[in-house]
Structure formats: structure tokens, C-alpha cells
Amino acid sequence: MELMAEGLGMQDTGVFRGMVHRDGSDELLRVNHYPPSLRPEAVGGGSTGFGEHTDPQIMSLLRSNSIPGLQIALQDGSWLPVPPDTESIFVNVGDAMQVLTNGRYRSVRHRVVAEAGEEVRSRLSMIYFGGPAPVERIVPVAGVMGPLEPKLYKSFTWEEYMTAAYKTNLATCRLEPFLLLQLGAEESPKDASELLLNAATAPQ
């Protein structure tokens, strides 16, 4: 988290780490077991082991065995398999980090597909989720943003976010209720700032 803050040019590189290290922070370590699919039609294609979603937290760290199954969504809507690597830790940006960085880091949509077949073994993964305390206010960090850059998200507490998230389907974009300004797939926060400034200064 400190390296991510440093990469953004922030003077306070401990701001993200501090949210996870405070008393009452929403940290979780989970082990997932995905047995081979029993559906005959899954042979060669797989079936859903865990549906598409983004992680809510600031960051999640994943370690798995040598069995594939993890896939990430690309901008064109296609799914890219992530080869398993027992020597690596996969870092996922969560929804909270997307808000804190005003869209500079994007939470990655992903899913797990369970393969089928006589030779297929179970996939095991261990995931650490680093989230803030329920009372922590999630808002774009001032140290990230430029002087004329608009905030893309309104302020909310982690508890407010999770309460809203539990009322939605897994695949729903759970940040949508908190959006102030839509950020397109090809836009950067700088682009959005210029669009807003142009609109404000345009002749009426």
C-alpha cells in the first residue's frame, strides 16, 4: 500500500496502510475450496465457481495452488484466464482504493471457473482482504488529486458502503450509488477535470 501511494506521488505514503492498521479495521483471511464441477457440460469450458464481482476492500492479496480458474474481465467484456503461480501473490485493487485514488486505480472485476473432468483437481486459494473500520470515511484523498480535478465519488463511510453492497447482486457495480461524475473506460481523472472545466466556462 505504501508503494502504491508512492507511485501516485503522494507525500503521505502511509495513508492507505493506516486505514487498514487502525483499531476495528475490517480485515479478513479466507480460504476458498473449488472442487471440480460435476456438470457434464462444463468439460472443456468450466462452470461458475464464484461469480463475477469486484472486491469491496482497499486491497486483496491472493495465493493459490497450481489449479487454474481465476479470470479477470477486460474492457471489451471478454474474460482473461490468470495462470496459477504457486510462487506469486496476486494483488487486487478493491472498490475502496478506486474511490480513495479518484479512479486512478480501478477495482478489477474477476470470477472463478471450476473445470470438469476426471483428471481435474480442486482449486484452493487463500485471500487476505484489507478493509477500513466501519466508521472510516471513504473519499478521494486530497494528496492524489490535482487543483482543478473534480471528485468522482461522494463521501461515505465503510459501513454505509457495505450496507448498500449487501442489498445488491454480486455482479452489480456497487460504487454506482456513490458516483458524482462518470469516468469512462478510456478517460483519466485529468480528462474528466478538463471536461468539467470546459463545461463550466462554455458560453451560455
Short mmCIF file of C-alpha atoms in Angstrom, two decimals:
data_model
loop_
_atom_site.label_atom_id
_atom_site.label_comp_id
_atom_site.label_asym_id
_atom_site.label_seq_id
_atom_site.Cartn_x
_atom_site.Cartn_y
_atom_site.Cartn_z
CA MET A 1 0.00 0.00 0.00
CA GLU A 2 2.90 2.33 0.71
CA LEU A 3 4.38 1.56 -2.70
CA MET A 4 1.07 2.32 -4.39
CA ALA A 5 0.90 5.67 -2.61
CA GLU A 6 4.50 6.37 -3.58
CA GLY A 7 3.69 5.54 -7.20
CA LEU A 8 0.96 8.19 -7.11
CA GLY A 9 3.47 10.79 -5.93
CA MET A 10 1.82 11.20 -2.53
CA GLN A 11 3.81 12.82 0.29
CA ASP A 12 1.98 10.78 2.93
CA THR A 13 2.73 7.26 1.72
CA GLY A 14 1.16 5.70 4.83
CA VAL A 15 -2.39 6.92 4.29
CA PHE A 16 -3.76 3.66 2.80
CA ARG A 17 -1.81 1.42 5.16
CA GLY A 18 -3.01 3.46 8.12
CA MET A 19 -6.65 2.79 7.29
CA VAL A 20 -6.09 -0.96 7.49
CA HIS A 21 -3.90 -0.84 10.62
CA ARG A 22 -6.31 1.18 12.76
CA ASP A 23 -8.33 -0.41 15.54
CA GLY A 24 -11.51 -2.02 14.30
CA SER A 25 -10.35 -2.30 10.68
CA ASP A 26 -12.25 -4.79 8.51
CA GLU A 27 -9.55 -7.37 7.84
CA LEU A 28 -10.33 -10.92 6.78
CA LEU A 29 -8.38 -14.02 5.80
CA ARG A 30 -10.42 -16.56 3.84
CA VAL A 31 -9.67 -19.96 2.33
CA ASN A 32 -11.70 -20.98 -0.74
CA HIS A 33 -12.12 -24.54 -1.98
CA TYR A 34 -13.38 -25.10 -5.53
CA PRO A 35 -13.99 -28.80 -6.24
CA PRO A 36 -14.21 -29.92 -9.88
CA SER A 37 -17.56 -29.20 -11.49
CA LEU A 38 -20.00 -32.13 -11.66
CA ARG A 39 -21.82 -30.68 -14.67
CA PRO A 40 -21.10 -32.68 -17.85
CA GLU A 41 -21.40 -29.55 -19.98
CA ALA A 42 -18.53 -27.97 -18.02
CA VAL A 43 -15.92 -30.23 -19.63
CA GLY A 44 -13.65 -28.03 -21.75
CA GLY A 45 -15.39 -24.83 -20.67
CA GLY A 46 -15.92 -24.88 -16.94
CA SER A 47 -18.78 -23.64 -14.81
CA THR A 48 -19.03 -20.79 -12.33
CA GLY A 49 -17.19 -21.48 -9.10
CA PHE A 50 -17.52 -17.89 -7.85
CA GLY A 51 -19.49 -15.32 -9.84
CA GLU A 52 -18.09 -12.12 -11.32
CA HIS A 53 -17.51 -9.31 -8.83
CA THR A 54 -15.10 -6.69 -7.60
CA ASP A 55 -13.61 -6.86 -4.11
CA PRO A 56 -15.02 -4.14 -1.85
CA GLN A 57 -11.93 -3.55 0.29
CA ILE A 58 -8.88 -1.36 -0.24
CA MET A 59 -6.79 -4.29 -1.41
CA SER A 60 -6.85 -8.08 -1.50
CA LEU A 61 -3.91 -10.46 -1.74
CA LEU A 62 -4.43 -13.93 -3.23
CA ARG A 63 -2.29 -17.06 -3.16
CA SER A 64 -3.46 -20.29 -4.82
CA ASN A 65 -2.37 -23.82 -5.60
CA SER A 66 -1.45 -24.87 -9.14
CA ILE A 67 -5.03 -25.31 -10.38
CA PRO A 68 -6.35 -22.64 -12.79
CA GLY A 69 -9.74 -20.99 -12.56
CA LEU A 70 -9.20 -17.30 -11.82
CA GLN A 71 -10.25 -14.98 -14.65
CA ILE A 72 -10.29 -11.17 -14.95
CA ALA A 73 -12.59 -9.07 -17.13
CA LEU A 74 -11.10 -6.95 -19.90
CA GLN A 75 -12.56 -3.64 -21.09
CA ASP A 76 -14.20 -5.30 -24.10
CA GLY A 77 -16.15 -7.65 -21.81
CA SER A 78 -14.07 -10.75 -22.54
CA TRP A 79 -12.50 -12.86 -19.81
CA LEU A 80 -8.77 -13.46 -19.49
CA PRO A 81 -7.58 -16.57 -17.60
CA VAL A 82 -4.91 -15.85 -15.00
CA PRO A 83 -2.34 -18.68 -15.00
CA PRO A 84 -1.83 -20.06 -11.49
CA ASP A 85 1.55 -19.47 -9.90
CA THR A 86 2.21 -21.00 -6.51
CA GLU A 87 5.23 -18.71 -6.05
CA SER A 88 3.29 -15.46 -6.55
CA ILE A 89 0.84 -13.32 -4.66
CA PHE A 90 -1.83 -11.69 -6.82
CA VAL A 91 -2.79 -8.15 -5.79
CA ASN A 92 -6.34 -6.98 -6.48
CA VAL A 93 -7.35 -3.34 -6.16
CA GLY A 94 -10.69 -3.02 -4.37
CA ASP A 95 -13.59 -0.59 -4.67
CA ALA A 96 -12.39 1.44 -1.69
CA MET A 97 -8.99 2.02 -3.30
CA GLN A 98 -10.70 3.12 -6.52
CA VAL A 99 -12.54 5.82 -4.58
CA LEU A 100 -9.54 6.84 -2.47
CA THR A 101 -7.47 7.39 -5.64
CA ASN A 102 -10.35 9.06 -7.52
CA GLY A 103 -10.30 6.38 -10.19
CA ARG A 104 -6.56 6.20 -10.80
CA TYR A 105 -6.53 2.62 -9.55
CA ARG A 106 -9.52 0.60 -10.75
CA SER A 107 -11.02 -2.34 -8.89
CA VAL A 108 -10.67 -5.41 -11.08
CA ARG A 109 -13.74 -7.47 -11.97
CA HIS A 110 -12.96 -11.16 -11.66
CA ARG A 111 -14.51 -14.60 -11.25
CA VAL A 112 -13.51 -18.21 -10.67
CA VAL A 113 -14.40 -21.00 -13.11
CA ALA A 114 -14.42 -24.61 -11.91
CA GLU A 115 -13.20 -27.06 -14.53
CA ALA A 116 -14.63 -30.56 -15.01
CA GLY A 117 -13.07 -33.88 -15.93
CA GLU A 118 -11.63 -37.00 -14.38
CA GLU A 119 -8.11 -35.57 -14.12
CA VAL A 120 -9.16 -32.18 -12.70
CA ARG A 121 -8.18 -31.45 -9.09
CA SER A 122 -9.70 -28.97 -6.66
CA ARG A 123 -8.56 -25.36 -6.67
CA LEU A 124 -7.55 -23.91 -3.30
CA SER A 125 -6.89 -20.26 -2.67
CA MET A 126 -6.12 -18.14 0.37
CA ILE A 127 -7.10 -14.47 0.27
CA TYR A 128 -6.34 -11.59 2.60
CA PHE A 129 -8.84 -8.71 2.41
CA GLY A 130 -7.65 -5.38 3.83
CA GLY A 131 -10.51 -3.03 4.60
CA PRO A 132 -11.03 0.03 6.81
CA ALA A 133 -13.00 0.31 10.03
CA PRO A 134 -16.81 0.73 9.71
CA VAL A 135 -16.62 4.40 10.77
CA GLU A 136 -13.79 5.21 8.33
CA ARG A 137 -14.86 7.80 5.77
CA ILE A 138 -14.03 6.85 2.19
CA VAL A 139 -13.43 9.85 -0.06
CA PRO A 140 -10.86 10.74 -2.75
CA VAL A 141 -7.62 11.63 -0.96
CA ALA A 142 -6.56 15.25 -1.42
CA GLY A 143 -2.90 14.28 -1.87
CA VAL A 144 -3.81 12.38 -5.03
CA MET A 145 -5.88 14.98 -6.84
CA GLY A 146 -4.91 17.98 -8.94
CA PRO A 147 -6.07 21.52 -8.02
CA LEU A 148 -8.93 21.61 -10.57
CA GLU A 149 -9.75 17.93 -10.55
CA PRO A 150 -13.36 17.11 -9.58
CA LYS A 151 -14.15 14.31 -7.15
CA LEU A 152 -15.71 11.36 -8.94
CA TYR A 153 -17.30 9.98 -5.77
CA LYS A 154 -19.19 11.41 -2.83
CA SER A 155 -18.04 10.77 0.71
CA PHE A 156 -19.36 7.71 2.55
CA THR A 157 -18.37 5.52 5.47
CA TRP A 158 -17.25 1.94 5.03
CA GLU A 159 -20.34 0.82 6.95
CA GLU A 160 -22.59 2.74 4.53
CA TYR A 161 -20.88 1.13 1.57
CA MET A 162 -21.17 -2.40 2.96
CA THR A 163 -24.82 -1.88 3.93
CA ALA A 164 -25.60 -0.83 0.35
CA ALA A 165 -23.48 -3.65 -1.09
CA TYR A 166 -25.34 -6.37 0.82
CA LYS A 167 -28.58 -5.25 -0.86
CA THR A 168 -27.25 -5.81 -4.39
CA ASN A 169 -26.37 -8.78 -6.55
CA LEU A 170 -22.76 -9.94 -6.62
CA ALA A 171 -22.15 -8.73 -10.19
CA THR A 172 -23.62 -5.26 -9.57
CA CYS A 173 -21.34 -2.21 -9.75
CA ARG A 174 -21.56 -1.36 -6.07
CA LEU A 175 -19.90 2.04 -6.45
CA GLU A 176 -22.63 3.36 -8.73
CA PRO A 177 -24.78 4.86 -5.92
CA PHE A 178 -21.77 6.92 -4.79
CA LEU A 179 -20.77 8.33 -8.19
CA LEU A 180 -20.67 12.08 -8.67
CA LEU A 181 -19.12 12.05 -12.15
CA GLN A 182 -18.99 9.12 -14.54
CA LEU A 183 -15.48 8.09 -15.57
CA GLY A 184 -15.40 6.34 -18.95
CA ALA A 185 -13.23 3.33 -19.70
CA GLU A 186 -10.74 5.40 -21.71
CA GLU A 187 -10.83 8.56 -19.58
CA SER A 188 -8.35 9.55 -16.91
CA PRO A 189 -9.23 11.83 -13.95
CA LYS A 190 -7.35 14.60 -15.80
CA ASP A 191 -9.64 14.13 -18.81
CA ALA A 192 -12.70 14.36 -16.57
CA SER A 193 -11.37 17.54 -14.95
CA GLU A 194 -10.87 19.20 -18.32
CA LEU A 195 -14.36 18.21 -19.45
CA LEU A 196 -15.92 19.69 -16.33
CA LEU A 197 -13.88 22.89 -16.60
CA ASN A 198 -14.82 23.29 -20.27
CA ALA A 199 -18.49 22.83 -19.47
CA ALA A 200 -18.35 25.42 -16.68
CA THR A 201 -16.67 28.07 -18.86
CA ALA A 202 -18.63 27.46 -22.06
CA PRO A 203 -20.80 30.36 -23.33
CA GLN A 204 -24.43 30.07 -22.22
#
